[in-house]
Coordinates of C-alpha atoms in Angstrom, one line a residue:
X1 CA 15.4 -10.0 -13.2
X2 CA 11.8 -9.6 -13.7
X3 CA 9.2 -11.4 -15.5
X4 CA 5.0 -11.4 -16.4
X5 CA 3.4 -13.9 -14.7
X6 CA 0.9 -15.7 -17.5
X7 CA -2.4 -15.7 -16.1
X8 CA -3.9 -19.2 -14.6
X9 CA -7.6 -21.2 -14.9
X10 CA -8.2 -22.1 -11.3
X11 CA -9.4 -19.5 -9.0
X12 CA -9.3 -20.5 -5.1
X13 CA -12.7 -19.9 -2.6
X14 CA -12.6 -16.3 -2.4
X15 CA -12.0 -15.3 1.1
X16 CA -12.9 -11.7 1.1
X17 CA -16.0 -9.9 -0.3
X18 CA -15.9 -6.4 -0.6
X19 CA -18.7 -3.8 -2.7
X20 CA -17.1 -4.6 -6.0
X21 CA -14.6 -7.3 -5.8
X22 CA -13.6 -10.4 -4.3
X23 CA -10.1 -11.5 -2.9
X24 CA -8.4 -14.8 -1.9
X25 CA -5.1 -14.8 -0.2
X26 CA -4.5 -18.8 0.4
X27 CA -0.9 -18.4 -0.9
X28 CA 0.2 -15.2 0.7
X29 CA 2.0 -14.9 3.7
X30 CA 0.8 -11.8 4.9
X31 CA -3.0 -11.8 5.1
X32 CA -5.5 -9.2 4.0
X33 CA -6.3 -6.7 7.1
X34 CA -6.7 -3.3 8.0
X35 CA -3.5 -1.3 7.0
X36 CA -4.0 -2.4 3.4
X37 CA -7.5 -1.3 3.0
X38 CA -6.7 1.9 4.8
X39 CA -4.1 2.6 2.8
X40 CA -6.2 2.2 -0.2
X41 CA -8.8 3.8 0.5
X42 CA -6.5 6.9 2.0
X43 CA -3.6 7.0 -0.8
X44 CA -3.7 9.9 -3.7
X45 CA -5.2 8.8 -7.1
X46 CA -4.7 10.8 -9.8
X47 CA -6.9 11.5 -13.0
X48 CA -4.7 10.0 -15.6
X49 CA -1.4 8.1 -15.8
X50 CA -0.1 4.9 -13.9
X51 CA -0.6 3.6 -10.4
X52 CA 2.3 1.4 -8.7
X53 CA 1.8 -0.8 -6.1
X54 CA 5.2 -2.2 -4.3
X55 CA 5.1 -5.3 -2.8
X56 CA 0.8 -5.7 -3.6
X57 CA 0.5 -9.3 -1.5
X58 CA -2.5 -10.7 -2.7
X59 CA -3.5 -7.3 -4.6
X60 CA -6.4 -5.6 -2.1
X61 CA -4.5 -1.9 -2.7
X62 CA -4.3 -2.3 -6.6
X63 CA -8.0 -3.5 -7.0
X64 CA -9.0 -0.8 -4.5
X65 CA -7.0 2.0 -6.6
X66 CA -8.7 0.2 -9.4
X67 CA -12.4 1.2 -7.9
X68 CA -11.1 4.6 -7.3
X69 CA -9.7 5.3 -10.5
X70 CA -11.0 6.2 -14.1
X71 CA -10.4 3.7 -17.0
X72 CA -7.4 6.7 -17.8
X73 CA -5.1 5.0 -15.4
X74 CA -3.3 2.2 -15.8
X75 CA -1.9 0.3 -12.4
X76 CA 0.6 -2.0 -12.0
X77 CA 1.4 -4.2 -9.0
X78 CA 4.8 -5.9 -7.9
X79 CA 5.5 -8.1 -5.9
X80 CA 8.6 -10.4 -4.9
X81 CA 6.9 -13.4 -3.5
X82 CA 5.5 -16.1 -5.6
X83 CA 2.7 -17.1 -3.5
X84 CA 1.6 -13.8 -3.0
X85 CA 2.1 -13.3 -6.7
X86 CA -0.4 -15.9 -7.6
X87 CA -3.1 -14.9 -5.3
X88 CA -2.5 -11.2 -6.7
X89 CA -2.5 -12.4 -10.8
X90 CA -5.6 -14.7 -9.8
X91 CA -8.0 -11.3 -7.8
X92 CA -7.0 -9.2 -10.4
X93 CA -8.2 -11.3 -13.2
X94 CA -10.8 -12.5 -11.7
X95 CA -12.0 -8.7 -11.2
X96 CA -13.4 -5.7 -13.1
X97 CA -10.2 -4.3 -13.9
X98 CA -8.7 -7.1 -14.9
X99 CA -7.5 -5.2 -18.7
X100 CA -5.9 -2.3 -16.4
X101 CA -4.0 -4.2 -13.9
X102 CA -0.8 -5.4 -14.6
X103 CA 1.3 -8.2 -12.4
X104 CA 5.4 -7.6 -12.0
X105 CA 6.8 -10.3 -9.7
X106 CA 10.5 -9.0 -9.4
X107 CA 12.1 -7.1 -6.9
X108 CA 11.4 -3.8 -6.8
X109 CA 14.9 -2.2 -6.1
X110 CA 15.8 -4.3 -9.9
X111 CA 12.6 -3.0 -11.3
X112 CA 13.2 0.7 -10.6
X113 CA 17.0 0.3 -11.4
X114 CA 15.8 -0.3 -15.6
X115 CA 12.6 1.0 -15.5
X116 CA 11.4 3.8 -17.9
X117 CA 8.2 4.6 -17.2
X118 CA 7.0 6.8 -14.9
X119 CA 4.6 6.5 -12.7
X120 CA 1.4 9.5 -11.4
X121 CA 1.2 7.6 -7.7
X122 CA 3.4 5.1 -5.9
X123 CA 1.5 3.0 -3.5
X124 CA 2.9 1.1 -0.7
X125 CA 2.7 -0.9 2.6
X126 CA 6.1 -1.6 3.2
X127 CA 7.7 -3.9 5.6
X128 CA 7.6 -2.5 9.4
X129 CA 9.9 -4.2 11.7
X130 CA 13.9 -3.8 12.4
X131 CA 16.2 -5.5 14.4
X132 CA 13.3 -7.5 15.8
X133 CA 12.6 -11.1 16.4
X134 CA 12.1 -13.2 13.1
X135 CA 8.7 -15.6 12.8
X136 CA 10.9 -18.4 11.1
X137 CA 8.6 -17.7 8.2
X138 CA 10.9 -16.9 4.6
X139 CA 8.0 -15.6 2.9
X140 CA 6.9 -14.1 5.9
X141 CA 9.7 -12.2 6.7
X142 CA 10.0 -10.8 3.6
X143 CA 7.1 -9.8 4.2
X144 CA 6.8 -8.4 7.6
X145 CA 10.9 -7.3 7.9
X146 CA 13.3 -4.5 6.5
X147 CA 15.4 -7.2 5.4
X148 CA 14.3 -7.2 2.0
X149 CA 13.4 -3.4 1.2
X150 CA 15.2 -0.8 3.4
X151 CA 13.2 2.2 3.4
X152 CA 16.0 4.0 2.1
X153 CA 15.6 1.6 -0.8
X154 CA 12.0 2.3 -1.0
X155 CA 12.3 6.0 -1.4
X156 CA 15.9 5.4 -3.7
X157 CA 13.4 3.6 -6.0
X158 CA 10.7 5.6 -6.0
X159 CA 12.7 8.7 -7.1
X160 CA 13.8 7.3 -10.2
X161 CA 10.3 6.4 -11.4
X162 CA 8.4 9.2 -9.7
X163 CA 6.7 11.5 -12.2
X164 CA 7.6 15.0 -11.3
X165 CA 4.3 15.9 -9.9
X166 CA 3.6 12.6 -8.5
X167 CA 3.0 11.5 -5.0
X168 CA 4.0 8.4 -2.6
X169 CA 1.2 7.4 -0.4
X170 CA 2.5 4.6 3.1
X171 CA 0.9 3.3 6.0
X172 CA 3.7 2.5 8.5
X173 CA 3.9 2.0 12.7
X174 CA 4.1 4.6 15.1
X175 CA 7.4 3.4 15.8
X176 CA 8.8 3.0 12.3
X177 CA 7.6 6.6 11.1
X178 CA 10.7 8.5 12.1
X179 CA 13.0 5.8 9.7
X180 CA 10.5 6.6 7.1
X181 CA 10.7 10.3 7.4
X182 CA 14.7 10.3 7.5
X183 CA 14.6 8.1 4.6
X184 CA 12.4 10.3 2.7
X185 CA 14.4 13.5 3.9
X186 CA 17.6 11.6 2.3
X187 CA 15.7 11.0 -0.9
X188 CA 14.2 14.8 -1.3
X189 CA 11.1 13.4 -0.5
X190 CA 8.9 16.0 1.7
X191 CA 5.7 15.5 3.3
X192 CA 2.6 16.5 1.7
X193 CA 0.1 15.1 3.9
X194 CA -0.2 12.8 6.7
X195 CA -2.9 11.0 9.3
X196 CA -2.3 9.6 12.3
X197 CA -4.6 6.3 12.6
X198 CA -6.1 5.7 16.7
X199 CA -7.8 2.8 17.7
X200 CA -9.4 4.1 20.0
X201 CA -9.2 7.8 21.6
X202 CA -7.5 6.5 24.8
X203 CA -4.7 5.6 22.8
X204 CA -1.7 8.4 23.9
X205 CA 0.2 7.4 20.3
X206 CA -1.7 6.1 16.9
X207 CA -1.0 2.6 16.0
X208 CA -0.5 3.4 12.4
X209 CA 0.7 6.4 10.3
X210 CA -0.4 7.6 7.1
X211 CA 1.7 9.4 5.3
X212 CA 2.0 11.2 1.5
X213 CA 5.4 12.4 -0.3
X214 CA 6.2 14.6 -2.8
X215 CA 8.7 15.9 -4.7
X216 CA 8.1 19.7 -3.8
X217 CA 8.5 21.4 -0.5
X218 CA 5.2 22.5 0.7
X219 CA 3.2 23.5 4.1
X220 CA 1.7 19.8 4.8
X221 CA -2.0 18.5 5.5
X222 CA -1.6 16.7 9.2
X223 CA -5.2 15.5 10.9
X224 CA -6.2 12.1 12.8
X225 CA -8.9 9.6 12.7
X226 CA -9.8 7.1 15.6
X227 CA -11.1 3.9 14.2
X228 CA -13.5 2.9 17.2
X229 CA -15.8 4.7 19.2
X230 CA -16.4 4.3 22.9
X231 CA -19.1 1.7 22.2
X232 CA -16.6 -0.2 20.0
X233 CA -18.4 0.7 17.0
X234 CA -16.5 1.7 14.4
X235 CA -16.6 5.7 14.2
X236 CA -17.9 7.7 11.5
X237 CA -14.5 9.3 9.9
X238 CA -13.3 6.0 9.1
X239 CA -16.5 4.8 7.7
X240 CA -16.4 8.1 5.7
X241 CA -12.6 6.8 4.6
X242 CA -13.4 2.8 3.8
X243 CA -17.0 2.8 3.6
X244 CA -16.9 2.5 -0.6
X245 CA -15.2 -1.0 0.1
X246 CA -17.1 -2.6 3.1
X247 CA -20.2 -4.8 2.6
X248 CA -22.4 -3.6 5.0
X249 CA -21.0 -0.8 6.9

């Protein structure tokens, strides 16, 4: 079962300032950081239609696809947690966009099982760890853990409310990249473009994965970005990626 969540008076101290919007994420278990901005800055946007974001936390990928995007394209955000929900409802109306972004707090394998819409561009930074030690944390773990959204789930989903030209855009680990990729295989999902995100260039593997999937076999776009320089400065390609959202950089 799903539901709207109505929209509330009190904003919290934002806690996040980026170029064009502000964020708070007092209620959300998993905090705003690097793999969500990446994400959104990397993931495909098309011209017209609908965004989804699956499982948005606090809402940093929606309001970034919400920069990116024309007033042509609607987006809509879901999310399962109720805390995370409510930091989420209260950034995006509390932002620019707040007519074009649209809450779900449901769980998203029930969403996509009665949906009928069909979305341009399916967003997502999905849980990462399996068969791992739990933090003890509900909200958390739902957050950080398979558990609650097998990937196999994820792409099950996202093929029944996948426009037929559309594309799903990821950010996973290193380690969790080849359960993504047999997942997507499963689903007829192919690869349509991936990046392999580096720290730093000593680093033998990247620490996170980028990855876009389609609906259509197709020769795929595979490059890499290092995020830090030798002087610990952050390098120039991934300035060129997040450098729209960063105050200061």
């Amino acid at each position: 079962m799903f539901f709207l969540l109505s929209p509330f008076t009190i904003f919290a101290l934002m806690s996040f300032k980026f170029k064009q919007f502000s964020l708070q994420d007092t209620h959300s278990a998993m905090k705003v950081g690097t793999d969500g901005v990446l994400l959104g800055a990397w993931a495909y946007i098309p011209g017209e239609g609908r965004i989804l974001d699956v499982g948005c936390g606090s809402g940093i990928i929606a309001l970034m696809c919400a920069q990116r995007s024309s007033k042509e394209v609607a987006i809509e955000a879901i999310e399962i947690d109720a805390g995370a929900a409510k930091d989420a409802l209260a950034n995006f109306n509390n932002s620019a966009w707040h007519d074009r972004i649209n809450l779900i707090c449901a769980d998203f394998r029930s969403y996509a099982s009665t949906c009928s819409v069909r979305y341009n561009a399916i967003i997502s930074n999905p849980p990462f760890f399996k068969d791992s030690l739990k933090p003890g944390n509900k909200s958390r773990e739902i957050a950080r853990h398979t558990d609650s959204l097998e990937y196999d789930d994820l792409f099950n989903g996202c093929g029944k409310i996948l426009a037929e030209n559309g594309k799903i855009s990821l950010i996973t680990t290193w380690e969790s990249y080849g359960d993504i990729a047999k997942a997507a295989t499963e689903n007829r999902m192919f690869l349509y473009r991936r990046t392999d995100v580096f720290t730093t260039a000593e680093e033998k593997f990247p620490k996170r994965v980028l990855t876009e999937w389609s609906r259509t076999p197709t020769d795929y776009i595979w490059n890499s970005i290092t995020i830090n320089t030798a002087l610990g400065t952050y390098s120039e390609e991934y300035k060129n990626i997040v450098g729209d959202f960063y105050i200061n950089m």
